[in-house]
PDB file of C-alpha atoms and ligand atoms in Angstrom:
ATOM      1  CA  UNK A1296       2.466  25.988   3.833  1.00 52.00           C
ATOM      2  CA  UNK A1297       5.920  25.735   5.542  1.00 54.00           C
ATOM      3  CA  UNK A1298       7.697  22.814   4.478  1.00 72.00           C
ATOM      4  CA  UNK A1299       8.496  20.337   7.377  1.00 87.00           C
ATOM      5  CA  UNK A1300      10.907  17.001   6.869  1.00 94.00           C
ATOM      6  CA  UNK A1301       8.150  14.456   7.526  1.00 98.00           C
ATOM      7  CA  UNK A1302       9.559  11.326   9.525  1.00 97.00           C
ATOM      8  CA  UNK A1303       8.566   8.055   8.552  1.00 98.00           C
ATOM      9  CA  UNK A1304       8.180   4.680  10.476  1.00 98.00           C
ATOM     10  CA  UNK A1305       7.939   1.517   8.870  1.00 98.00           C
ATOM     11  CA  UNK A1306       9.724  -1.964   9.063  1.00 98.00           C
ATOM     12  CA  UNK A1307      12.651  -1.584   7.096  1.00 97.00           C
ATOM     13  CA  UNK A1308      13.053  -4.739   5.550  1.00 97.00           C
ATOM     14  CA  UNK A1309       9.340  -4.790   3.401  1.00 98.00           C
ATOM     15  CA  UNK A1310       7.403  -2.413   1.009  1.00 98.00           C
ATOM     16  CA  UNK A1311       4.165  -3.677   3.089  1.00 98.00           C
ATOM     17  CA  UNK A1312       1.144  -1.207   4.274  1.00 98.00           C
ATOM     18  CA  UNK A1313       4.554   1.952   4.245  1.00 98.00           C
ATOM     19  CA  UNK A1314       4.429   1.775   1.052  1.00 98.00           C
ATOM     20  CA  UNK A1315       1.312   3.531   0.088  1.00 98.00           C
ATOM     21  CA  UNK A1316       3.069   6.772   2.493  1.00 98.00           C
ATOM     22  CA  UNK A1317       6.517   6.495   0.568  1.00 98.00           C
ATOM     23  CA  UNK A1318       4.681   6.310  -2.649  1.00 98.00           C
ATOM     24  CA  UNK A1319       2.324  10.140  -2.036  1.00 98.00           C
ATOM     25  CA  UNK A1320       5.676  11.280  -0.310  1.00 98.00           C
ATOM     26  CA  UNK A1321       8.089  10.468  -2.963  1.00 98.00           C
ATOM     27  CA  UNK A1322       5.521  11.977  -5.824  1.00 98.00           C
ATOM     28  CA  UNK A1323       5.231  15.422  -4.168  1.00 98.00           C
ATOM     29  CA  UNK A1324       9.299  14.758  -3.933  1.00 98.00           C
ATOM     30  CA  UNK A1325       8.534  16.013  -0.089  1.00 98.00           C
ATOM     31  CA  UNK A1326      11.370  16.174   2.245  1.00 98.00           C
ATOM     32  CA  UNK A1327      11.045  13.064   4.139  1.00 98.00           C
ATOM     33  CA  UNK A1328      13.061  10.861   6.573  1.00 98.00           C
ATOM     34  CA  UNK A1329      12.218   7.259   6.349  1.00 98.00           C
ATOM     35  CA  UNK A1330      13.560   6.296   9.691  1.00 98.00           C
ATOM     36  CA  UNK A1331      14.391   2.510  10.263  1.00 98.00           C
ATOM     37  CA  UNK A1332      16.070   2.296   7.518  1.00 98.00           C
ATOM     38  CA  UNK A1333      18.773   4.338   8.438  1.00 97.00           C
ATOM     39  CA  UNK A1334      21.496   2.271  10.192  1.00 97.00           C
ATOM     40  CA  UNK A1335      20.874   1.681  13.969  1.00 96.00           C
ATOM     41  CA  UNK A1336      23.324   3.992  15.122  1.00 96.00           C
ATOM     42  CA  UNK A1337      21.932   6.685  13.642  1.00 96.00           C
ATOM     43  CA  UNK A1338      18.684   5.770  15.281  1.00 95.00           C
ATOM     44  CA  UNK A1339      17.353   3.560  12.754  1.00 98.00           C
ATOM     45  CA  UNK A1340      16.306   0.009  12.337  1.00 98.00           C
ATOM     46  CA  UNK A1341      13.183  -1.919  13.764  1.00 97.00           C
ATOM     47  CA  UNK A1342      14.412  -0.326  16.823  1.00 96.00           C
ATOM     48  CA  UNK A1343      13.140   2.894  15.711  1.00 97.00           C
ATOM     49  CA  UNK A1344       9.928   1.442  15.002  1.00 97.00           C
ATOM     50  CA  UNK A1345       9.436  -0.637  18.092  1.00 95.00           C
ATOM     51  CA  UNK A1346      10.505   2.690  20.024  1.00 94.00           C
ATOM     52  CA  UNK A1347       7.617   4.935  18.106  1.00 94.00           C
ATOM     53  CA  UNK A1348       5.035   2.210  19.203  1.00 92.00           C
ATOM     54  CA  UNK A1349       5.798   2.389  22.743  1.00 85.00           C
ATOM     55  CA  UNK A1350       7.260   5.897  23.522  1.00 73.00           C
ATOM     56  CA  UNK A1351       4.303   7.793  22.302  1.00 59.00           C
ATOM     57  CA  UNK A1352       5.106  10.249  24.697  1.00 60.00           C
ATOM     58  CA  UNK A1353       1.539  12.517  25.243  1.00 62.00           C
ATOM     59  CA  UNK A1354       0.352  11.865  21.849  1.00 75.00           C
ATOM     60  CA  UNK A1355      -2.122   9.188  21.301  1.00 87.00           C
ATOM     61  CA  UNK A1356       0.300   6.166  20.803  1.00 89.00           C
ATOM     62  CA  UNK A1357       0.235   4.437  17.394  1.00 94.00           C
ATOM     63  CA  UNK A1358      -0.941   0.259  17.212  1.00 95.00           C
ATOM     64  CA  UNK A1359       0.843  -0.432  14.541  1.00 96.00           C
ATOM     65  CA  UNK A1360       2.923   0.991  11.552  1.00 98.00           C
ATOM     66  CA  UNK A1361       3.087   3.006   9.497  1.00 98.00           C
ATOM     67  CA  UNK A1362       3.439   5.887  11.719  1.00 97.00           C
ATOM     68  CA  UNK A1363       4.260   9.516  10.002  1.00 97.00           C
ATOM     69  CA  UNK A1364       5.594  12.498  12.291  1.00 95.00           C
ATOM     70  CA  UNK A1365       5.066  15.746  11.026  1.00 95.00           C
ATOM     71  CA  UNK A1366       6.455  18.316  13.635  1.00 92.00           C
ATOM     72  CA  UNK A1367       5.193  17.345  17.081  1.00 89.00           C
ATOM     73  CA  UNK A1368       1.913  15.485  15.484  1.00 93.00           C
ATOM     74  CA  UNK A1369       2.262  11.823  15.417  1.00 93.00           C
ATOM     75  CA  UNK A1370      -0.178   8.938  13.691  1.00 95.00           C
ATOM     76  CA  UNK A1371      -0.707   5.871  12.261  1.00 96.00           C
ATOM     77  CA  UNK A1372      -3.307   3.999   9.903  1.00 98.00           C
ATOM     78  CA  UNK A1373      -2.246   3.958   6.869  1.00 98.00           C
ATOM     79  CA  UNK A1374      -5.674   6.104   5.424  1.00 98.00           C
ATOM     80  CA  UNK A1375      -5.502   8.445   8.078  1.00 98.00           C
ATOM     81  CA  UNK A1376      -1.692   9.515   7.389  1.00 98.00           C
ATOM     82  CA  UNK A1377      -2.748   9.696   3.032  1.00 98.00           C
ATOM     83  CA  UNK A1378      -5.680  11.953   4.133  1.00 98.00           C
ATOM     84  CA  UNK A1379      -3.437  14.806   6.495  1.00 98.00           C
ATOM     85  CA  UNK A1380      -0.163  14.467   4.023  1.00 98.00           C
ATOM     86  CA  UNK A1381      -2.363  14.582   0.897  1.00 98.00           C
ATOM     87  CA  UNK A1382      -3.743  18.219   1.096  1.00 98.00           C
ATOM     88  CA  UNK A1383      -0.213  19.497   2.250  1.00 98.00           C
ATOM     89  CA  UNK A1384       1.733  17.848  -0.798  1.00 98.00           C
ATOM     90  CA  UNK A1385      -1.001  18.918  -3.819  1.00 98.00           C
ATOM     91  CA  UNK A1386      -2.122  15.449  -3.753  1.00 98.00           C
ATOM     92  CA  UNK A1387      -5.814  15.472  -3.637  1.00 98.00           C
ATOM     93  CA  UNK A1388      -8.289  18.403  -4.634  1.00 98.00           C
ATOM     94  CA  UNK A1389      -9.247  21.130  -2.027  1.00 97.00           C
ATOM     95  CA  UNK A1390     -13.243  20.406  -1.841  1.00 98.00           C
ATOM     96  CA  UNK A1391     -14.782  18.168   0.477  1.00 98.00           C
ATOM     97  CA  UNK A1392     -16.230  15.761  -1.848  1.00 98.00           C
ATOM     98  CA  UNK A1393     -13.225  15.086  -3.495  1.00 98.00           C
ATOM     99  CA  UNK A1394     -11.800  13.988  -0.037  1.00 98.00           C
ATOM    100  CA  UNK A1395     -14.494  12.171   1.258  1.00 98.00           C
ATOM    101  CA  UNK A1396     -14.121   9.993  -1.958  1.00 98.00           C
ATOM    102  CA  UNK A1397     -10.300   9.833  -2.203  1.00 98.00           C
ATOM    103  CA  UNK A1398     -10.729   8.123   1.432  1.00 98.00           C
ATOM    104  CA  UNK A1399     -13.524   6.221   0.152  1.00 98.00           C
ATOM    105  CA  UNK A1400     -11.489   4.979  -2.367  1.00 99.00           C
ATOM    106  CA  UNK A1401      -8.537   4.812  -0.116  1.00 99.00           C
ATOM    107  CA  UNK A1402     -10.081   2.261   2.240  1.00 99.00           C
ATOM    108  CA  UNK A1403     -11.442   0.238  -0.486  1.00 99.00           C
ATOM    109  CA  UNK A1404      -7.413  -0.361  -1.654  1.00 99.00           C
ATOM    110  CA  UNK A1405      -7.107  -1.011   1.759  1.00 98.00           C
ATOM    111  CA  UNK A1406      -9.787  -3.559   2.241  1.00 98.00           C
ATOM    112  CA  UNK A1407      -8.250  -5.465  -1.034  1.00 98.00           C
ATOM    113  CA  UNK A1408      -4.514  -4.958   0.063  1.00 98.00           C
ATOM    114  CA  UNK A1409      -5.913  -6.713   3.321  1.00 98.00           C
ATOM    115  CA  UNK A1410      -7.430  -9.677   2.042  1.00 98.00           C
ATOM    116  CA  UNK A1411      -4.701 -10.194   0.303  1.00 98.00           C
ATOM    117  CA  UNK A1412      -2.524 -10.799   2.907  1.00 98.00           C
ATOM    118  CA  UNK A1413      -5.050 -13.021   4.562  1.00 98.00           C
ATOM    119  CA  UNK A1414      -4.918 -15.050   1.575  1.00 98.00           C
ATOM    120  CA  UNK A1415      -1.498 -16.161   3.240  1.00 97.00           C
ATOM    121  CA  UNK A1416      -1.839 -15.803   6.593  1.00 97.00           C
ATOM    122  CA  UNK A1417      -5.981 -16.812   6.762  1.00 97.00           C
ATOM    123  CA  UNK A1418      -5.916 -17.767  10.197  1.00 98.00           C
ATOM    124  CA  UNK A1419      -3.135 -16.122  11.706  1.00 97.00           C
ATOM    125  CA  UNK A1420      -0.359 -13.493  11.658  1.00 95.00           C
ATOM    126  CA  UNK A1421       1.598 -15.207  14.796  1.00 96.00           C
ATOM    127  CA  UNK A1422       1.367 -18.678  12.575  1.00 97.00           C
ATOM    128  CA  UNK A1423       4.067 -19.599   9.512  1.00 95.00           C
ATOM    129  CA  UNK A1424       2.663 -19.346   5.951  1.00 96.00           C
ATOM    130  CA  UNK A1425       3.603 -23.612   6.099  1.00 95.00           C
ATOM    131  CA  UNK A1426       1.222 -24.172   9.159  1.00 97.00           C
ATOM    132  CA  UNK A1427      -1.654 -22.485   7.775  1.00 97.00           C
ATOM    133  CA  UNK A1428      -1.549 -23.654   4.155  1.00 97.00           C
ATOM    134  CA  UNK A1429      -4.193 -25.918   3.840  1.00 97.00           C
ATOM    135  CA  UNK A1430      -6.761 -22.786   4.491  1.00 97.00           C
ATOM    136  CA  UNK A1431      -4.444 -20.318   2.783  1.00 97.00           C
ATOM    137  CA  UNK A1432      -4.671 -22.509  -0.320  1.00 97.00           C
ATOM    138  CA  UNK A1433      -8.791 -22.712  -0.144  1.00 97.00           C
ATOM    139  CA  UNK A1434      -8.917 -19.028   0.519  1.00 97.00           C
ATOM    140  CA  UNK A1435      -6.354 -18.578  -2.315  1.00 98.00           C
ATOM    141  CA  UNK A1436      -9.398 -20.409  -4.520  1.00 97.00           C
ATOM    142  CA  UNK A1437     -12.175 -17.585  -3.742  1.00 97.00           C
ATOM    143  CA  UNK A1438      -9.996 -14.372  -3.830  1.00 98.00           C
ATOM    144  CA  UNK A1439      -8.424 -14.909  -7.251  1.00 97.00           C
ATOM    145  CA  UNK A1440     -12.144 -16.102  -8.596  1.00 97.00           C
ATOM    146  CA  UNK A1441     -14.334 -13.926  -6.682  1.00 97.00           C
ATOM    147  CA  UNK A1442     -12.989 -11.162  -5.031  1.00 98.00           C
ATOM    148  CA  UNK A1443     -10.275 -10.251  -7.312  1.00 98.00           C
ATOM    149  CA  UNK A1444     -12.477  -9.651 -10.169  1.00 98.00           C
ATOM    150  CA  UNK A1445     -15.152  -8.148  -8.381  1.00 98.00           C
ATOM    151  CA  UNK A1446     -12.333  -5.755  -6.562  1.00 98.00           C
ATOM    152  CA  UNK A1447     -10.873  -4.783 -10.046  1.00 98.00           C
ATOM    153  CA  UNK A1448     -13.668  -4.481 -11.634  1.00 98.00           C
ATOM    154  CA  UNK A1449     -15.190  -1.571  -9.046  1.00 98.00           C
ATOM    155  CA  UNK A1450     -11.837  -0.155  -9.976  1.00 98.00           C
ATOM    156  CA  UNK A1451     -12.152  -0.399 -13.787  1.00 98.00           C
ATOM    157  CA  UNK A1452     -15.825   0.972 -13.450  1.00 98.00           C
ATOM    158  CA  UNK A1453     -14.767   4.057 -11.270  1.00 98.00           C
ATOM    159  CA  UNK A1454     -11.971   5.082 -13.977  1.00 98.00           C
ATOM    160  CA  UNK A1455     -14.555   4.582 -17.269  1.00 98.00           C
ATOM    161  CA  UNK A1456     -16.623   6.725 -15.476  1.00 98.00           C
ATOM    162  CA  UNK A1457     -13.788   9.615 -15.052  1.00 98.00           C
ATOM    163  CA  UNK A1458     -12.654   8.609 -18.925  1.00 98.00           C
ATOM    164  CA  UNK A1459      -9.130   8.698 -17.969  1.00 97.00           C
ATOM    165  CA  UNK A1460      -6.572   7.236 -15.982  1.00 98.00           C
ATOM    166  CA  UNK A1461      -7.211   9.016 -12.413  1.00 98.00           C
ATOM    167  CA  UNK A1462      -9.770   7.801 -10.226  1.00 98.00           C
ATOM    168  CA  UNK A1463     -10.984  11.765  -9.347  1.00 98.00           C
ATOM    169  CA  UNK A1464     -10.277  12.667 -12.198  1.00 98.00           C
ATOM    170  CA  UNK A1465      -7.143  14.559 -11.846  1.00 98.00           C
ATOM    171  CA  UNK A1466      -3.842  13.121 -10.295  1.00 98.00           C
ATOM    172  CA  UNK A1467      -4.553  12.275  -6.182  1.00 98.00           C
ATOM    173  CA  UNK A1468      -2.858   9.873  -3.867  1.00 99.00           C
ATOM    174  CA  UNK A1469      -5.120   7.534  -4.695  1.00 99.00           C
ATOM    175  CA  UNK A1470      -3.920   6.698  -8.669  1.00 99.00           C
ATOM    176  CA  UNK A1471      -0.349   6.021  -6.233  1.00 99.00           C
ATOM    177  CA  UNK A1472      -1.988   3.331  -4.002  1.00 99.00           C
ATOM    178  CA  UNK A1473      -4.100   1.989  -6.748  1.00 99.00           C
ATOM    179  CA  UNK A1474      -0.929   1.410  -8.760  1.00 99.00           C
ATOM    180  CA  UNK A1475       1.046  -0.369  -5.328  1.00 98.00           C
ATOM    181  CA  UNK A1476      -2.118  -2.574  -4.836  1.00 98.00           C
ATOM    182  CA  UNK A1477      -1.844  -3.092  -8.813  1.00 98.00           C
ATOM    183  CA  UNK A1478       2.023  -4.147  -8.786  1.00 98.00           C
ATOM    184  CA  UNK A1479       1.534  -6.123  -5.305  1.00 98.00           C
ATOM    185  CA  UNK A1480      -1.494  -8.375  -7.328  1.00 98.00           C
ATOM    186  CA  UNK A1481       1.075  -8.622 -10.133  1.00 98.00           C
ATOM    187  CA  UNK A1482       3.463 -10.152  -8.239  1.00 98.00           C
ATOM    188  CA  UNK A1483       1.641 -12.009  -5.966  1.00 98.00           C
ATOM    189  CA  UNK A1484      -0.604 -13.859  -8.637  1.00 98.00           C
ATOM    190  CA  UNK A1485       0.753 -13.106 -11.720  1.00 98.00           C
ATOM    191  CA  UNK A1486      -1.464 -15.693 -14.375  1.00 97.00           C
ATOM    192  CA  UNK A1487      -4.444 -14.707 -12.284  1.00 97.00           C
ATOM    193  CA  UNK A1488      -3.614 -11.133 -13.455  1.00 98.00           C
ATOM    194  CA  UNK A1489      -2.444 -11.659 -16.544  1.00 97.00           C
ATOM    195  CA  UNK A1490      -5.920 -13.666 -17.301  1.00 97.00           C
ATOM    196  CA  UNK A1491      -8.091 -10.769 -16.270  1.00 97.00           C
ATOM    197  CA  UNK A1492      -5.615  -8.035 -18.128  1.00 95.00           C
ATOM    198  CA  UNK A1493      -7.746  -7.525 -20.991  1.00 96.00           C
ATOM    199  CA  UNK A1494     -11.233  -7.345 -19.294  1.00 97.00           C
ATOM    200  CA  UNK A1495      -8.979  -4.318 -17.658  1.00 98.00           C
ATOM    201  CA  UNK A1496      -8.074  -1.959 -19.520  1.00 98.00           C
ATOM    202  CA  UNK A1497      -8.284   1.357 -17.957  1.00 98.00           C
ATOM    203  CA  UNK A1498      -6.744   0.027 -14.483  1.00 98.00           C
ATOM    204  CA  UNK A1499      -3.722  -1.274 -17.190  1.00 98.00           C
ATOM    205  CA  UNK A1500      -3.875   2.684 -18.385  1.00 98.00           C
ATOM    206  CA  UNK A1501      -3.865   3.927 -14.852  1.00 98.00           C
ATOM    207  CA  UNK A1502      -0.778   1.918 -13.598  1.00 98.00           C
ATOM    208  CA  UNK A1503       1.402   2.964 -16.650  1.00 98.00           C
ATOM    209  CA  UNK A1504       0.528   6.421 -15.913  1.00 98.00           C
ATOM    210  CA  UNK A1505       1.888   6.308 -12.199  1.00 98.00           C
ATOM    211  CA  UNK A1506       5.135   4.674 -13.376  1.00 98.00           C
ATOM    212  CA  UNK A1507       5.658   7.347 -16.061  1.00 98.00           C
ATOM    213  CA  UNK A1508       5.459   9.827 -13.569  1.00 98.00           C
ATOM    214  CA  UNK A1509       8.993  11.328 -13.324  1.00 98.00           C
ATOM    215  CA  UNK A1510       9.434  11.197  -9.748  1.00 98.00           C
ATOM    216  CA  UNK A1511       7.994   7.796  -9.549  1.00 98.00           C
ATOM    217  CA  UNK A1512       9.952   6.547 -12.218  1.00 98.00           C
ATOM    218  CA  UNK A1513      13.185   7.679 -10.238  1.00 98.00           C
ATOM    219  CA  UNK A1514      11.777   6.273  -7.259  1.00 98.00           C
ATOM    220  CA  UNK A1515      11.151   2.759  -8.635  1.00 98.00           C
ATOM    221  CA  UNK A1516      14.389   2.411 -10.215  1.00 98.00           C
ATOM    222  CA  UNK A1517      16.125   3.671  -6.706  1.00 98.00           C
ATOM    223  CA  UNK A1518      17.636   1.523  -3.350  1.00 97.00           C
ATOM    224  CA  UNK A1519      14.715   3.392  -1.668  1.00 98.00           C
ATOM    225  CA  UNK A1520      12.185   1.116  -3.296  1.00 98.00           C
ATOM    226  CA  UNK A1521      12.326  -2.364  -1.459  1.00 98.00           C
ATOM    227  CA  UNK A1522      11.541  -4.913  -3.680  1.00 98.00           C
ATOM    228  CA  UNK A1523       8.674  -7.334  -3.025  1.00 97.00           C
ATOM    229  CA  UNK A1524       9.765 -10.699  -0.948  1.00 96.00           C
ATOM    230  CA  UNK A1525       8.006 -13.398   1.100  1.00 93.00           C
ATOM    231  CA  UNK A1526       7.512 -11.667   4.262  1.00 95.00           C
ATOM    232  CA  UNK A1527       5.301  -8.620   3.064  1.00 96.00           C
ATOM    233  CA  UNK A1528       1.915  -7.902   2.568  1.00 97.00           C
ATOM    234  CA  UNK A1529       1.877  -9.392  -1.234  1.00 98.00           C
ATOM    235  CA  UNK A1530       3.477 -12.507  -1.586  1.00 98.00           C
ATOM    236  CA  UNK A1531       4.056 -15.032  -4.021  1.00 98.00           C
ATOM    237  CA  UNK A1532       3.480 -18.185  -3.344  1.00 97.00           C
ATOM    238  CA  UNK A1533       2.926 -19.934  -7.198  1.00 97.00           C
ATOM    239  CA  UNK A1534       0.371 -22.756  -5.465  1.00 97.00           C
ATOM    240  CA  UNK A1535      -1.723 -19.515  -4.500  1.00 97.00           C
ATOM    241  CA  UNK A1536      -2.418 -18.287  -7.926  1.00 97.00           C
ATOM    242  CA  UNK A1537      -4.814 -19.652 -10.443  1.00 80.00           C
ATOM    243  CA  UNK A1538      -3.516 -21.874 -13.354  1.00 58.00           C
TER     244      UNK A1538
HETATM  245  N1  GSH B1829      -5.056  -0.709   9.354  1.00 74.99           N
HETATM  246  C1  GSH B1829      -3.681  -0.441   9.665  1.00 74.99           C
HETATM  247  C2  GSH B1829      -2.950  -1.770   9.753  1.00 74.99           C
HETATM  248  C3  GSH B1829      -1.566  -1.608  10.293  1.00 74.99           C
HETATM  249  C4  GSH B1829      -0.823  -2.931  10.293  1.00 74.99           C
HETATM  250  O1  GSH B1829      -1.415  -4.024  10.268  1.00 74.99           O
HETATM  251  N2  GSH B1829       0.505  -2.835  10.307  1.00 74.99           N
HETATM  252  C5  GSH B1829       1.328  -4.030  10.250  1.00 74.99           C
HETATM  253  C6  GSH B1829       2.472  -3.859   9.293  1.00 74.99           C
HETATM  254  S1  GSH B1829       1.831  -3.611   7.660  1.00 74.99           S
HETATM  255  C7  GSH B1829       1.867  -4.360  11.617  1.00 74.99           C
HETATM  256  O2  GSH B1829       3.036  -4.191  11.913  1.00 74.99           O
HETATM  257  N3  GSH B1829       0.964  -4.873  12.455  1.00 74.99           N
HETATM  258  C8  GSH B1829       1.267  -5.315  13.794  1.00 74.99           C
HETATM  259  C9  GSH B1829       0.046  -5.966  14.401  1.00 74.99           C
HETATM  260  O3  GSH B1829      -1.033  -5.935  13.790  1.00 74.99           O
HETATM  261  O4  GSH B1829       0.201  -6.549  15.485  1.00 74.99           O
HETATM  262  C10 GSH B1829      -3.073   0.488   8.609  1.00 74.99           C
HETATM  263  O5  GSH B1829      -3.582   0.524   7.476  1.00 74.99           O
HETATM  264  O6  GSH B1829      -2.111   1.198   8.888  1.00 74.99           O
END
C-alpha cells in the first residue's frame, strides 16, 4: 500500500478521545501530521480543528474530533478512524472475524472511556466540574464499585481466554487503546486501581507489554505525548476515587 502522511485533528492541549489515533499511529511509526499542534501560523492550533469541523468541503462533515485525513478521505469517531488506519498500518489481522471483534472490543473501551468522563461531567459537558459535583461525586460511588470492576473484569476474562497479553491474540490496535483506557483509570482513580490490581493480572501483563513496545516507549517518553490534566477525558479529582 502506498504510504500517505495521515493528518490528524485533535485539541491540542489534551490526550482525550485523539489519543487512541496517536497511539495505533505512533506504533506502526506511520508518517503522520498531528495538526493543531503545530503553531497557528503554520495552520495549527484549535483553529485547525474548529476549521475541519466546519469546512468539510463535499465530504460528509465530521461532529466532533478526532478527525483523521488520509488523502482526500476525511472522518471522525474515534472507532471508525482505528478500523480504516488499522488494516493499512499491520495493526489488526486480515480476516473478518478478527475485525468484527477488534471493533467489538474497540467500542467496549469506548463505552468505559465514556463513562468515565461522565463520572465528572454527569450532567453536563457545557457545566464546570464545581457545579455538577454533588452528582459527579454519587456517580463517582457506582463506577469505581460497579462498573469498574465489572468493565475490567470482561477485559481480564477476554485476555485468560487468549493466554497472553493481546486481546486477539496477536498484537492489534486494540492492546494500544486498552493500555490508554488502562493509564487514564490509573490516573484518574489511582487507590481504586491499585485495590483491584491483583484480582488483575493479565490486564497488568497487557499494559506492560504496550509500554515495552519500542516505538511506544519512545513515544511516551516524547513532547508528543501530552500528559494527563484536568480538562481531558480522565481526570483526577482525589474526592472521586474510592478510599
Ligand atoms: N464518539 C465520538 C465522540 C467524539 C467527542 O465527544 N469528541 C469530543 C472531544 S474528545 C468533542 O470535542 N466533542 C464536542 C461535542 O461533543 O460537542 C468519538 O469517539 O470520536
Amino acid at each position: 500500500m502506498t504510504e500517505v502522511t495521515y493528518e490528524f485533528y485533535y485539541w491540542p492541549s489534551i490526550q482525550g478521545r485523539g489519543e487512541f489515533v496517536r497511539l495505533a499511529l505512533e506504533d506502526a511509526g506511520a508518517p503522520y501530521k498531528d495538526v493543531a499542534r503545530l503553531p497557528e501560523q503554520e495552520g495549527g492550533g484549535s483553529k485547525a480543528v474548529v476549521r475541519m469541523l466546519s469546512e468539510a468541503g463535499s465530504g460528509l462533515p465530521p461532529f466532533a474530533p478526532p478527525i483523521l485525513k488520509c488523502g482526500a478521505l476525511v472522518m471522525a469517531q474515534t472507532a471508525n478512524i482505528l478500523a480504516f488506519v488499522a488494516p493499512r498500518l499491520g495493526l489488526v489481522p486480515d480476516d473478518e472475524a478478527s475485525r468484527v471483534a477488534a471493533n467489538q472490543l474497540q467500542l467496549t473501551l469506548a463505552d468505559l472511556a465514556d463513562e468515565a468522563h461522565d463520572v465528572h461531567h454527569p450532567i453536563s459537558v457545557s457545566l464546570y466540574y464545581e457545579d455538577q459535583k454533588t452528582e459527579a461525586l454519587r456517580r463517582a460511588g457506582h463506577f469505581v464499585k460497579e462498573r469498574i470492576p465489572k468493565y475490567l473484569g470482561y477485559f481480564e476474562r477476554v485476555l485468560e481466554s487468549r493466554h497472553g497479553p493481546h486481546l486477539l491474540g496477536v498484537h492489534s490496535y486494540v492492546d494500544l487503546s486498552l493500555f490508554q483506557v488502562l493509564s487514564g483509570l490509573h490516573y484518574a482513580f489511582p487507590k481504586s486501581m491499585a485495590a483491584l490490581e491483583s484480582r488483575l493480572p493479565m490486564l497488568g501483563a497487557a499494559r506492560v507489554s504496550v509500554a515495552a513496545r519500542p516505538r511506544i516507549r519512545a513515544y511516551l517518553a516524547s513532547n508528543r505525548r501530552l500528559a494527563f490534566n484536568q480538562h481531558g477525558l480522565f481526570r483526577h479529582y482525589p474526592e472521586l476515587d474510592a478510599s
